[in-house]
Amino acid sequence: MYVLSAIASLATLGLVLGWLLAIAAKYLKVESNPIVEELEALMPGSQCGQCGFPGCRPAAQAIANGEAPITVCPPGGSALAEQFAALLGVSIDLSNFEEPEFLIAKVSEDTCTGCTRCFKVCPTDAIVGAAKQIHAVVADACTGCQKCIAVCPTECLQMHKPEVTLRNWRWQKPLPEPVGAPA
Amino acid sequence: MGEYLMLIVGTALVNNVVLVKFLGLCPFMGVSNKLDSALGMGLATTFVLTLAALSGWLLEHGVLIPLDIGFLRVLSFILVIAAVVQFTELVIHKTSPVLYQVLGIFLPLITTNCAVLGVALLNIQQESGFMESVLYGFGSALGFTLVMVIFAGLRERLALMAVPVLFAGTPIAFITAGILSLAFMGFAGLSPK
């Protein structure tokens, strides 16, 4: 008897509360702009803040409201701007758009004190290390957001051009040569 | 009427839920960095606590006692509190997105605020009537909000002080909380008992 009434009362309670919450959720629904969700899904999502907004979602909201240009995201570069243009149905002239020079952070091992401040702020967990150990930057994961540069107490983190390795080396584009030019 | 007033004053000041009964210390330390968020948290908890005390009494006298299943008290109270918190979250998300962002994870964590469950259970233990239960919940929540606001104000000023390095941050906050608790012990003189 106890068991039955316990099961019945808890199940009823759960059902009634769930039903009430469902009704409340329907009436108190927060309308969000679906375009913001789509823009945010295209973004890198590392919340690096290079655009000047606190994160990717505020930046997506600003783009959707027309308060920010679609070229606002530096890590995304021109490729992301083209995707935004296609999604929003606006034309974009990228002939004047300068691809920002891609720099990544690098630890100078002479001056690193192993203070761990840099990898606490890294949005992509690209810095490895431990307390009082010299840190290192995983070049593939660094998005060049420069957050670590600001917190480094010894200025041992600096931005460098990424090293050319076998993994990221690309064949140079051929130089445009006029037809029939002497070899 | 005077009796009810005494009850509110008694629960808010004399038997303050945070500083005398030491319930709900987690939001007390966690969300007291800024005055605005502390006030928001206090108001959200006030809403939840009052509703939880009310629905706890209804549940106890409407379901648990008639069916003689008092052993399900904690379980069913937590269920009701979780639902009330979810409802509060919906309301805050709708009415004040800024507060929703400021409170962040601490909003759903009101579910595990021991003050909420504690007050609902204390009501049952003291065999209070319906009005007494609701006022007990409301008074406790008022006390909680008051202490949150006072403590957040203290911490905002503390942030500007030259605190010795060893005490800076959380340790000085704990010491401040202790002194505040001592001060609230002084209200014990108000109690008629």
Tab-separated table of N, CA and C in Angstrom, chain A residues 14-169:
chain	number	residue	atom	x	y	z
A	14	GLY	N	5.557	14.646	-10.313
A	14	GLY	CA	6.469	14.904	-11.425
A	14	GLY	C	5.730	15.331	-12.671
A	15	LEU	N	4.646	14.621	-12.972
A	15	LEU	CA	3.878	14.940	-14.184
A	15	LEU	C	3.294	16.338	-14.106
A	16	VAL	N	2.665	16.650	-12.941
A	16	VAL	CA	2.011	17.955	-12.802
A	16	VAL	C	3.041	19.075	-12.902
A	17	LEU	N	4.174	18.909	-12.194
A	17	LEU	CA	5.195	19.954	-12.227
A	17	LEU	C	5.764	20.113	-13.636
A	18	GLY	N	6.021	18.973	-14.296
A	18	GLY	CA	6.540	19.037	-15.662
A	18	GLY	C	5.582	19.739	-16.593
A	19	TRP	N	4.301	19.447	-16.426
A	19	TRP	CA	3.265	20.060	-17.265
A	19	TRP	C	3.226	21.565	-17.017
A	20	LEU	N	3.250	21.966	-15.734
A	20	LEU	CA	3.228	23.396	-15.400
A	20	LEU	C	4.450	24.100	-15.991
A	21	LEU	N	5.615	23.444	-15.886
A	21	LEU	CA	6.830	24.059	-16.418
A	21	LEU	C	6.749	24.186	-17.929
A	22	ALA	N	6.159	23.176	-18.575
A	22	ALA	CA	6.029	23.230	-20.028
A	22	ALA	C	5.161	24.414	-20.434
A	23	ILE	N	4.051	24.612	-19.692
A	23	ILE	CA	3.180	25.757	-19.995
A	23	ILE	C	3.935	27.059	-19.772
A	24	ALA	N	4.661	27.129	-18.632
A	24	ALA	CA	5.411	28.348	-18.325
A	24	ALA	C	6.445	28.622	-19.409
A	25	ALA	N	7.124	27.547	-19.860
A	25	ALA	CA	8.162	27.727	-20.883
A	25	ALA	C	7.556	28.250	-22.166
A	26	LYS	N	6.303	27.841	-22.446
A	26	LYS	CA	5.672	28.294	-23.686
A	26	LYS	C	5.330	29.782	-23.603
A	27	TYR	N	4.823	30.203	-22.429
A	27	TYR	CA	4.404	31.605	-22.309
A	27	TYR	C	5.571	32.540	-22.057
A	28	LEU	N	6.645	32.022	-21.472
A	28	LEU	CA	7.778	32.892	-21.124
A	28	LEU	C	8.938	32.687	-22.087
A	29	LYS	N	8.629	32.216	-23.282
A	29	LYS	CA	9.699	31.912	-24.238
A	29	LYS	C	10.451	33.196	-24.613
A	30	VAL	N	11.767	33.094	-24.631
A	30	VAL	CA	12.581	34.238	-25.055
A	30	VAL	C	12.833	34.095	-26.546
A	31	GLU	N	12.361	35.076	-27.278
A	31	GLU	CA	12.574	35.006	-28.730
A	31	GLU	C	13.980	35.460	-29.064
A	32	SER	N	14.715	34.585	-29.710
A	32	SER	CA	16.036	35.001	-30.165
A	32	SER	C	16.042	34.947	-31.687
A	33	ASN	N	16.842	35.819	-32.243
A	33	ASN	CA	16.899	35.938	-33.678
A	33	ASN	C	17.560	34.694	-34.271
A	34	PRO	N	16.870	33.930	-35.137
A	34	PRO	CA	17.492	32.705	-35.654
A	34	PRO	C	18.742	32.985	-36.474
A	35	ILE	N	18.805	34.185	-37.071
A	35	ILE	CA	19.985	34.493	-37.888
A	35	ILE	C	21.227	34.599	-37.008
A	36	VAL	N	21.020	35.047	-35.734
A	36	VAL	CA	22.159	35.149	-34.818
A	36	VAL	C	22.751	33.767	-34.557
A	37	GLU	N	21.844	32.786	-34.358
A	37	GLU	CA	22.316	31.421	-34.127
A	37	GLU	C	23.140	30.926	-35.318
A	38	GLU	N	22.640	31.197	-36.532
A	38	GLU	CA	23.340	30.696	-37.714
A	38	GLU	C	24.698	31.372	-37.878
A	39	LEU	N	24.731	32.700	-37.620
A	39	LEU	CA	26.004	33.421	-37.719
A	39	LEU	C	26.991	32.869	-36.697
A	40	GLU	N	26.471	32.632	-35.479
A	40	GLU	CA	27.364	32.168	-34.420
A	40	GLU	C	27.916	30.785	-34.750
A	41	ALA	N	27.080	29.970	-35.392
A	41	ALA	CA	27.536	28.617	-35.727
A	41	ALA	C	28.692	28.654	-36.724
A	42	LEU	N	28.726	29.679	-37.576
A	42	LEU	CA	29.805	29.774	-38.561
A	42	LEU	C	31.111	30.259	-37.935
A	43	MET	N	30.989	30.974	-36.812
A	43	MET	CA	32.177	31.614	-36.241
A	43	MET	C	33.109	30.595	-35.586
A	44	PRO	N	34.363	31.000	-35.330
A	44	PRO	CA	35.295	30.050	-34.730
A	44	PRO	C	34.857	29.577	-33.350
A	45	GLY	N	34.171	30.443	-32.603
A	45	GLY	CA	33.645	30.006	-31.308
A	45	GLY	C	34.678	29.918	-30.210
A	46	SER	N	35.840	30.546	-30.397
A	46	SER	CA	36.835	30.475	-29.328
A	46	SER	C	36.731	31.662	-28.378
A	47	GLN	N	35.756	32.541	-28.587
A	47	GLN	CA	35.500	33.690	-27.698
A	47	GLN	C	36.780	34.490	-27.461
A	48	CYS	N	37.568	34.720	-28.514
A	48	CYS	CA	38.884	35.318	-28.307
A	48	CYS	C	38.799	36.823	-28.100
A	49	GLY	N	37.757	37.466	-28.614
A	49	GLY	CA	37.584	38.891	-28.353
A	49	GLY	C	38.391	39.802	-29.263
A	50	GLN	N	38.967	39.273	-30.338
A	50	GLN	CA	39.754	40.144	-31.223
A	50	GLN	C	38.891	41.147	-31.960
A	51	CYS	N	37.580	40.850	-32.086
A	51	CYS	CA	36.694	41.752	-32.817
A	51	CYS	C	36.321	42.957	-31.968
A	52	GLY	N	36.604	42.905	-30.665
A	52	GLY	CA	36.205	44.001	-29.784
A	52	GLY	C	34.910	43.712	-29.062
A	53	PHE	N	34.258	42.584	-29.366
A	53	PHE	CA	33.055	42.187	-28.624
A	53	PHE	C	33.460	41.146	-27.580
A	54	PRO	N	32.645	41.011	-26.514
A	54	PRO	CA	33.051	40.103	-25.439
A	54	PRO	C	33.133	38.643	-25.878
A	55	GLY	N	32.491	38.272	-26.943
A	55	GLY	CA	32.540	36.880	-27.365
A	55	GLY	C	31.916	36.752	-28.728
A	56	CYS	N	31.785	35.513	-29.199
A	56	CYS	CA	31.278	35.314	-30.557
A	56	CYS	C	29.789	35.676	-30.659
A	57	ARG	N	29.014	35.364	-29.619
A	57	ARG	CA	27.577	35.616	-29.735
A	57	ARG	C	27.254	37.109	-29.796
A	58	PRO	N	27.857	37.947	-28.899
A	58	PRO	CA	27.606	39.388	-29.039
A	58	PRO	C	28.023	39.924	-30.407
A	59	ALA	N	29.127	39.382	-30.953
A	59	ALA	CA	29.548	39.821	-32.284
A	59	ALA	C	28.515	39.422	-33.329
A	60	ALA	N	27.982	38.199	-33.207
A	60	ALA	CA	26.964	37.743	-34.161
A	60	ALA	C	25.711	38.616	-34.064
A	61	GLN	N	25.364	39.003	-32.817
A	61	GLN	CA	24.190	39.879	-32.649
A	61	GLN	C	24.430	41.222	-33.320
A	62	ALA	N	25.687	41.750	-33.137
A	62	ALA	CA	25.996	43.048	-33.733
A	62	ALA	C	25.938	42.973	-35.250
A	63	ILE	N	26.394	41.862	-35.828
A	63	ILE	CA	26.343	41.718	-37.288
A	63	ILE	C	24.890	41.652	-37.750
A	64	ALA	N	24.085	40.868	-36.998
A	64	ALA	CA	22.681	40.713	-37.385
A	64	ALA	C	21.940	42.043	-37.303
A	65	ASN	N	22.322	42.890	-36.316
A	65	ASN	CA	21.662	44.196	-36.200
A	65	ASN	C	22.269	45.238	-37.116
A	66	GLY	N	23.285	44.844	-37.856
A	66	GLY	CA	23.917	45.802	-38.756
A	66	GLY	C	24.830	46.780	-38.048
A	67	GLU	N	25.234	46.446	-36.807
A	67	GLU	CA	26.115	47.369	-36.083
A	67	GLU	C	27.586	47.067	-36.324
A	68	ALA	N	27.874	45.905	-36.876
A	68	ALA	CA	29.265	45.564	-37.146
A	68	ALA	C	29.380	45.105	-38.591
A	69	PRO	N	30.507	45.369	-39.227
A	69	PRO	CA	30.685	44.880	-40.598
A	69	PRO	C	30.869	43.372	-40.602
A	70	ILE	N	30.609	42.731	-41.755
A	70	ILE	CA	30.730	41.278	-41.775
A	70	ILE	C	32.187	40.851	-41.809
A	71	THR	N	33.102	41.818	-41.917
A	71	THR	CA	34.524	41.457	-41.869
A	71	THR	C	35.075	41.607	-40.453
A	72	VAL	N	34.187	41.512	-39.451
A	72	VAL	CA	34.580	41.857	-38.084
A	72	VAL	C	35.492	40.809	-37.447
A	73	CYS	N	35.461	39.573	-37.953
A	73	CYS	CA	36.149	38.484	-37.247
A	73	CYS	C	37.549	38.261	-37.819
A	74	PRO	N	38.611	38.690	-37.119
A	74	PRO	CA	39.956	38.525	-37.681
A	74	PRO	C	40.382	37.064	-37.876
A	75	PRO	N	40.126	36.146	-36.930
A	75	PRO	CA	40.561	34.776	-37.206
A	75	PRO	C	39.814	34.157	-38.392
A	76	GLY	N	38.573	34.584	-38.606
A	76	GLY	CA	37.804	34.035	-39.719
A	76	GLY	C	38.308	34.513	-41.068
A	77	GLY	N	38.826	35.743	-41.113
A	77	GLY	CA	39.394	36.270	-42.345
A	77	GLY	C	38.364	36.441	-43.450
A	78	SER	N	38.840	36.449	-44.676
A	78	SER	CA	37.951	36.711	-45.810
A	78	SER	C	37.032	35.523	-46.064
A	79	ALA	N	37.484	34.302	-45.705
A	79	ALA	CA	36.640	33.133	-45.950
A	79	ALA	C	35.342	33.226	-45.158
A	80	LEU	N	35.466	33.623	-43.877
A	80	LEU	CA	34.275	33.746	-43.042
A	80	LEU	C	33.399	34.895	-43.523
A	81	ALA	N	34.041	35.998	-43.954
A	81	ALA	CA	33.270	37.143	-44.443
A	81	ALA	C	32.433	36.749	-45.650
A	82	GLU	N	33.003	35.890	-46.526
A	82	GLU	CA	32.240	35.435	-47.698
A	82	GLU	C	31.057	34.572	-47.285
A	83	GLN	N	31.269	33.723	-46.272
A	83	GLN	CA	30.161	32.885	-45.790
A	83	GLN	C	29.054	33.739	-45.193
A	84	PHE	N	29.465	34.775	-44.421
A	84	PHE	CA	28.475	35.703	-43.858
A	84	PHE	C	27.691	36.377	-44.961
A	85	ALA	N	28.416	36.817	-46.010
A	85	ALA	CA	27.763	37.524	-47.110
A	85	ALA	C	26.730	36.629	-47.781
A	86	ALA	N	27.103	35.341	-47.956
A	86	ALA	CA	26.171	34.411	-48.593
A	86	ALA	C	24.949	34.189	-47.708
A	87	LEU	N	25.183	34.080	-46.395
A	87	LEU	CA	24.075	33.823	-45.468
A	87	LEU	C	23.137	35.017	-45.383
A	88	LEU	N	23.708	36.224	-45.344
A	88	LEU	CA	22.894	37.411	-45.158
A	88	LEU	C	22.385	37.962	-46.489
A	89	GLY	N	22.891	37.388	-47.602
A	89	GLY	CA	22.438	37.869	-48.904
A	89	GLY	C	22.894	39.280	-49.214
A	90	VAL	N	24.073	39.646	-48.745
A	90	VAL	CA	24.601	40.969	-49.100
A	90	VAL	C	25.802	40.760	-50.008
A	91	SER	N	26.057	41.758	-50.828
A	91	SER	CA	27.231	41.654	-51.687
A	91	SER	C	28.428	42.193	-50.917
A	92	ILE	N	29.566	41.655	-51.233
A	92	ILE	CA	30.758	42.063	-50.496
A	92	ILE	C	31.898	42.240	-51.477
A	93	ASP	N	32.625	43.319	-51.291
A	93	ASP	CA	33.766	43.594	-52.153
A	93	ASP	C	35.031	43.337	-51.346
A	94	LEU	N	35.684	42.229	-51.650
A	94	LEU	CA	36.852	41.866	-50.862
A	94	LEU	C	38.154	42.300	-51.517
A	95	SER	N	38.050	43.127	-52.622
A	95	SER	CA	39.285	43.473	-53.322
A	95	SER	C	40.174	44.360	-52.453
A	96	ASN	N	39.522	45.172	-51.584
A	96	ASN	CA	40.328	46.036	-50.733
A	96	ASN	C	40.606	45.404	-49.382
A	97	PHE	N	40.028	44.204	-49.181
A	97	PHE	CA	40.152	43.587	-47.861
A	97	PHE	C	41.537	42.967	-47.717
A	98	GLU	N	42.267	43.475	-46.760
A	98	GLU	CA	43.599	42.910	-46.554
A	98	GLU	C	43.486	41.773	-45.566
A	99	GLU	N	43.907	40.625	-46.000
A	99	GLU	CA	43.928	39.484	-45.101
A	99	GLU	C	44.882	39.837	-43.958
A	100	PRO	N	44.415	39.839	-42.697
A	100	PRO	CA	45.333	40.201	-41.625
A	100	PRO	C	46.489	39.199	-41.582
A	101	GLU	N	47.676	39.729	-41.372
A	101	GLU	CA	48.830	38.838	-41.347
A	101	GLU	C	48.688	37.875	-40.180
A	102	PHE	N	48.801	36.603	-40.440
A	102	PHE	CA	48.557	35.620	-39.391
A	102	PHE	C	49.813	35.434	-38.562
A	103	LEU	N	49.725	35.812	-37.304
A	103	LEU	CA	50.856	35.664	-36.400
A	103	LEU	C	50.419	34.755	-35.261
A	104	ILE	N	51.329	33.965	-34.757
A	104	ILE	CA	50.984	33.147	-33.600
A	104	ILE	C	51.941	33.463	-32.463
A	105	ALA	N	51.483	33.159	-31.262
A	105	ALA	CA	52.291	33.453	-30.078
A	105	ALA	C	53.408	32.422	-29.956
A	106	LYS	N	54.524	32.886	-29.398
A	106	LYS	CA	55.643	31.968	-29.195
A	106	LYS	C	56.323	32.338	-27.882
A	107	VAL	N	56.678	31.333	-27.110
A	107	VAL	CA	57.312	31.578	-25.820
A	107	VAL	C	58.820	31.668	-26.014
A	108	SER	N	59.402	32.752	-25.473
A	108	SER	CA	60.856	32.827	-25.466
A	108	SER	C	61.349	32.078	-24.228
A	109	GLU	N	62.075	31.019	-24.438
A	109	GLU	CA	62.396	30.132	-23.317
A	109	GLU	C	63.411	30.751	-22.359
A	110	ASP	N	64.070	31.833	-22.784
A	110	ASP	CA	65.043	32.466	-21.888
A	110	ASP	C	64.352	33.216	-20.755
A	111	THR	N	63.179	33.777	-21.041
A	111	THR	CA	62.578	34.663	-20.053
A	111	THR	C	61.314	34.100	-19.431
A	112	CYS	N	60.822	32.941	-19.890
A	112	CYS	CA	59.598	32.385	-19.311
A	112	CYS	C	59.862	31.930	-17.880
A	113	THR	N	59.010	32.375	-16.947
A	113	THR	CA	59.193	32.010	-15.547
A	113	THR	C	58.258	30.888	-15.114
A	114	GLY	N	57.429	30.421	-16.016
A	114	GLY	CA	56.496	29.352	-15.648
A	114	GLY	C	55.413	29.815	-14.708
A	115	CYS	N	54.878	31.025	-14.944
A	115	CYS	CA	53.903	31.580	-14.000
A	115	CYS	C	52.495	31.069	-14.263
A	116	THR	N	52.253	30.389	-15.354
A	116	THR	CA	50.965	29.784	-15.742
A	116	THR	C	49.872	30.786	-16.083
A	117	ARG	N	50.194	32.095	-16.087
A	117	ARG	CA	49.110	33.051	-16.369
A	117	ARG	C	48.615	32.940	-17.801
A	118	CYS	N	49.555	32.656	-18.739
A	118	CYS	CA	49.156	32.692	-20.145
A	118	CYS	C	48.198	31.571	-20.476
A	119	PHE	N	48.452	30.351	-19.946
A	119	PHE	CA	47.543	29.304	-20.409
A	119	PHE	C	46.207	29.336	-19.707
A	120	LYS	N	46.104	30.140	-18.634
A	120	LYS	CA	44.773	30.306	-18.046
A	120	LYS	C	43.872	31.162	-18.909
A	121	VAL	N	44.454	32.104	-19.677
A	121	VAL	CA	43.602	32.975	-20.491
A	121	VAL	C	43.428	32.453	-21.904
A	122	CYS	N	44.184	31.433	-22.309
A	122	CYS	CA	44.131	31.000	-23.714
A	122	CYS	C	42.773	30.391	-24.028
A	123	PRO	N	42.034	30.969	-25.004
A	123	PRO	CA	40.691	30.445	-25.284
A	123	PRO	C	40.709	29.093	-25.985
A	124	THR	N	41.823	28.732	-26.622
A	124	THR	CA	41.838	27.456	-27.345
A	124	THR	C	42.730	26.421	-26.670
A	125	ASP	N	43.174	26.687	-25.451
A	125	ASP	CA	44.064	25.771	-24.734
A	125	ASP	C	45.308	25.440	-25.556
A	126	ALA	N	45.834	26.460	-26.240
A	126	ALA	CA	46.969	26.209	-27.121
A	126	ALA	C	48.292	26.287	-26.382
A	127	ILE	N	48.289	26.710	-25.111
A	127	ILE	CA	49.538	26.813	-24.368
A	127	ILE	C	49.605	25.655	-23.377
A	128	VAL	N	50.709	24.951	-23.391
A	128	VAL	CA	50.876	23.838	-22.458
A	128	VAL	C	51.989	24.181	-21.486
A	129	GLY	N	51.967	23.543	-20.343
A	129	GLY	CA	53.000	23.802	-19.353
A	129	GLY	C	52.456	23.552	-17.967
A	130	ALA	N	53.291	23.781	-16.978
A	130	ALA	CA	52.860	23.629	-15.600
A	130	ALA	C	53.573	24.703	-14.792
A	131	ALA	N	53.190	24.854	-13.524
A	131	ALA	CA	53.787	25.883	-12.693
A	131	ALA	C	55.294	25.672	-12.613
A	132	LYS	N	56.045	26.750	-12.786
A	132	LYS	CA	57.513	26.762	-12.740
A	132	LYS	C	58.147	25.870	-13.799
A	133	GLN	N	57.383	25.541	-14.837
A	133	GLN	CA	57.949	24.859	-16.001
A	133	GLN	C	57.823	25.819	-17.175
A	134	ILE	N	58.775	25.743	-18.081
A	134	ILE	CA	58.697	26.641	-19.240
A	134	ILE	C	57.527	26.206	-20.115
A	135	HIS	N	56.700	27.192	-20.509
A	135	HIS	CA	55.521	26.865	-21.297
A	135	HIS	C	55.863	26.802	-22.775
A	136	ALA	N	54.970	26.210	-23.538
A	136	ALA	CA	55.152	26.164	-24.989
A	136	ALA	C	53.801	26.373	-25.652
A	137	VAL	N	53.819	26.930	-26.861
A	137	VAL	CA	52.589	27.183	-27.607
A	137	VAL	C	52.447	26.107	-28.674
A	138	VAL	N	51.270	25.492	-28.706
A	138	VAL	CA	50.983	24.536	-29.775
A	138	VAL	C	50.549	25.344	-30.989
A	139	ALA	N	51.421	25.391	-31.990
A	139	ALA	CA	51.216	26.326	-33.098
A	139	ALA	C	49.920	26.029	-33.857
A	140	ASP	N	49.558	24.762	-33.975
A	140	ASP	CA	48.354	24.422	-34.745
A	140	ASP	C	47.090	24.946	-34.082
A	141	ALA	N	47.122	25.044	-32.740
A	141	ALA	CA	45.898	25.427	-32.027
A	141	ALA	C	45.815	26.922	-31.789
A	142	CYS	N	46.912	27.668	-31.979
A	142	CYS	CA	46.907	29.103	-31.681
A	142	CYS	C	46.138	29.854	-32.757
A	143	THR	N	45.197	30.711	-32.307
A	143	THR	CA	44.441	31.502	-33.279
A	143	THR	C	44.977	32.917	-33.378
A	144	GLY	N	46.027	33.230	-32.645
A	144	GLY	CA	46.624	34.562	-32.726
A	144	GLY	C	45.788	35.638	-32.081
A	145	CYS	N	45.105	35.312	-30.949
A	145	CYS	CA	44.217	36.310	-30.360
A	145	CYS	C	44.949	37.287	-29.453
A	146	GLN	N	46.194	37.001	-29.113
A	146	GLN	CA	47.055	37.904	-28.340
A	146	GLN	C	46.604	38.117	-26.899
A	147	LYS	N	45.698	37.271	-26.399
A	147	LYS	CA	45.294	37.449	-24.994
A	147	LYS	C	46.458	37.144	-24.061
A	148	CYS	N	47.287	36.158	-24.434
A	148	CYS	CA	48.392	35.776	-23.562
A	148	CYS	C	49.458	36.868	-23.519
A	149	ILE	N	49.587	37.633	-24.623
A	149	ILE	CA	50.609	38.684	-24.676
A	149	ILE	C	50.350	39.698	-23.563
A	150	ALA	N	49.053	39.983	-23.350
A	150	ALA	CA	48.715	41.026	-22.382
A	150	ALA	C	49.017	40.605	-20.946
A	151	VAL	N	48.910	39.310	-20.633
A	151	VAL	CA	49.076	38.907	-19.235
A	151	VAL	C	50.502	38.479	-18.897
A	152	CYS	N	51.352	38.294	-19.905
A	152	CYS	CA	52.702	37.772	-19.635
A	152	CYS	C	53.515	38.801	-18.842
A	153	PRO	N	53.974	38.465	-17.630
A	153	PRO	CA	54.671	39.468	-16.816
A	153	PRO	C	56.091	39.758	-17.305
A	154	THR	N	56.686	38.834	-18.054
A	154	THR	CA	58.070	39.072	-18.478
A	154	THR	C	58.180	39.390	-19.961
A	155	GLU	N	57.063	39.577	-20.608
A	155	GLU	CA	57.037	39.844	-22.053
A	155	GLU	C	57.773	38.773	-22.831
A	156	CYS	N	57.726	37.536	-22.340
A	156	CYS	CA	58.428	36.492	-23.074
A	156	CYS	C	57.560	35.946	-24.200
A	157	LEU	N	56.250	36.213	-24.154
A	157	LEU	CA	55.380	35.814	-25.259
A	157	LEU	C	55.348	36.928	-26.278
A	158	GLN	N	55.700	36.616	-27.496
A	158	GLN	CA	55.640	37.594	-28.577
A	158	GLN	C	54.974	36.930	-29.767
A	159	MET	N	54.434	37.784	-30.663
A	159	MET	CA	53.814	37.242	-31.862
A	159	MET	C	54.880	37.041	-32.943
A	160	HIS	N	54.856	35.870	-33.544
A	160	HIS	CA	55.808	35.570	-34.618
A	160	HIS	C	55.042	35.025	-35.806
A	161	LYS	N	55.718	35.051	-36.968
A	161	LYS	CA	55.131	34.360	-38.112
A	161	LYS	C	55.205	32.865	-37.855
A	162	PRO	N	54.173	32.115	-38.252
A	162	PRO	CA	54.240	30.682	-38.021
A	162	PRO	C	55.402	30.065	-38.781
A	163	GLU	N	56.098	29.138	-38.156
A	163	GLU	CA	57.211	28.479	-38.831
A	163	GLU	C	56.686	27.596	-39.947
A	164	VAL	N	57.432	27.557	-41.029
A	164	VAL	CA	57.040	26.678	-42.134
A	164	VAL	C	57.550	25.281	-41.823
A	165	THR	N	56.621	24.359	-41.708
A	165	THR	CA	57.025	22.971	-41.480
A	165	THR	C	56.494	22.130	-42.624
A	166	LEU	N	56.791	20.852	-42.599
A	166	LEU	CA	56.309	19.977	-43.671
A	166	LEU	C	54.793	19.911	-43.674
A	167	ARG	N	54.176	20.141	-42.490
A	167	ARG	CA	52.721	19.989	-42.427
A	167	ARG	C	51.987	21.164	-43.020
A	168	ASN	N	52.557	22.378	-42.886
A	168	ASN	CA	51.787	23.522	-43.395
A	168	ASN	C	52.441	24.167	-44.614
A	169	TRP	N	53.446	23.521	-45.173
A	169	TRP	CA	54.078	24.096	-46.356
A	169	TRP	C	53.165	23.953	-47.561
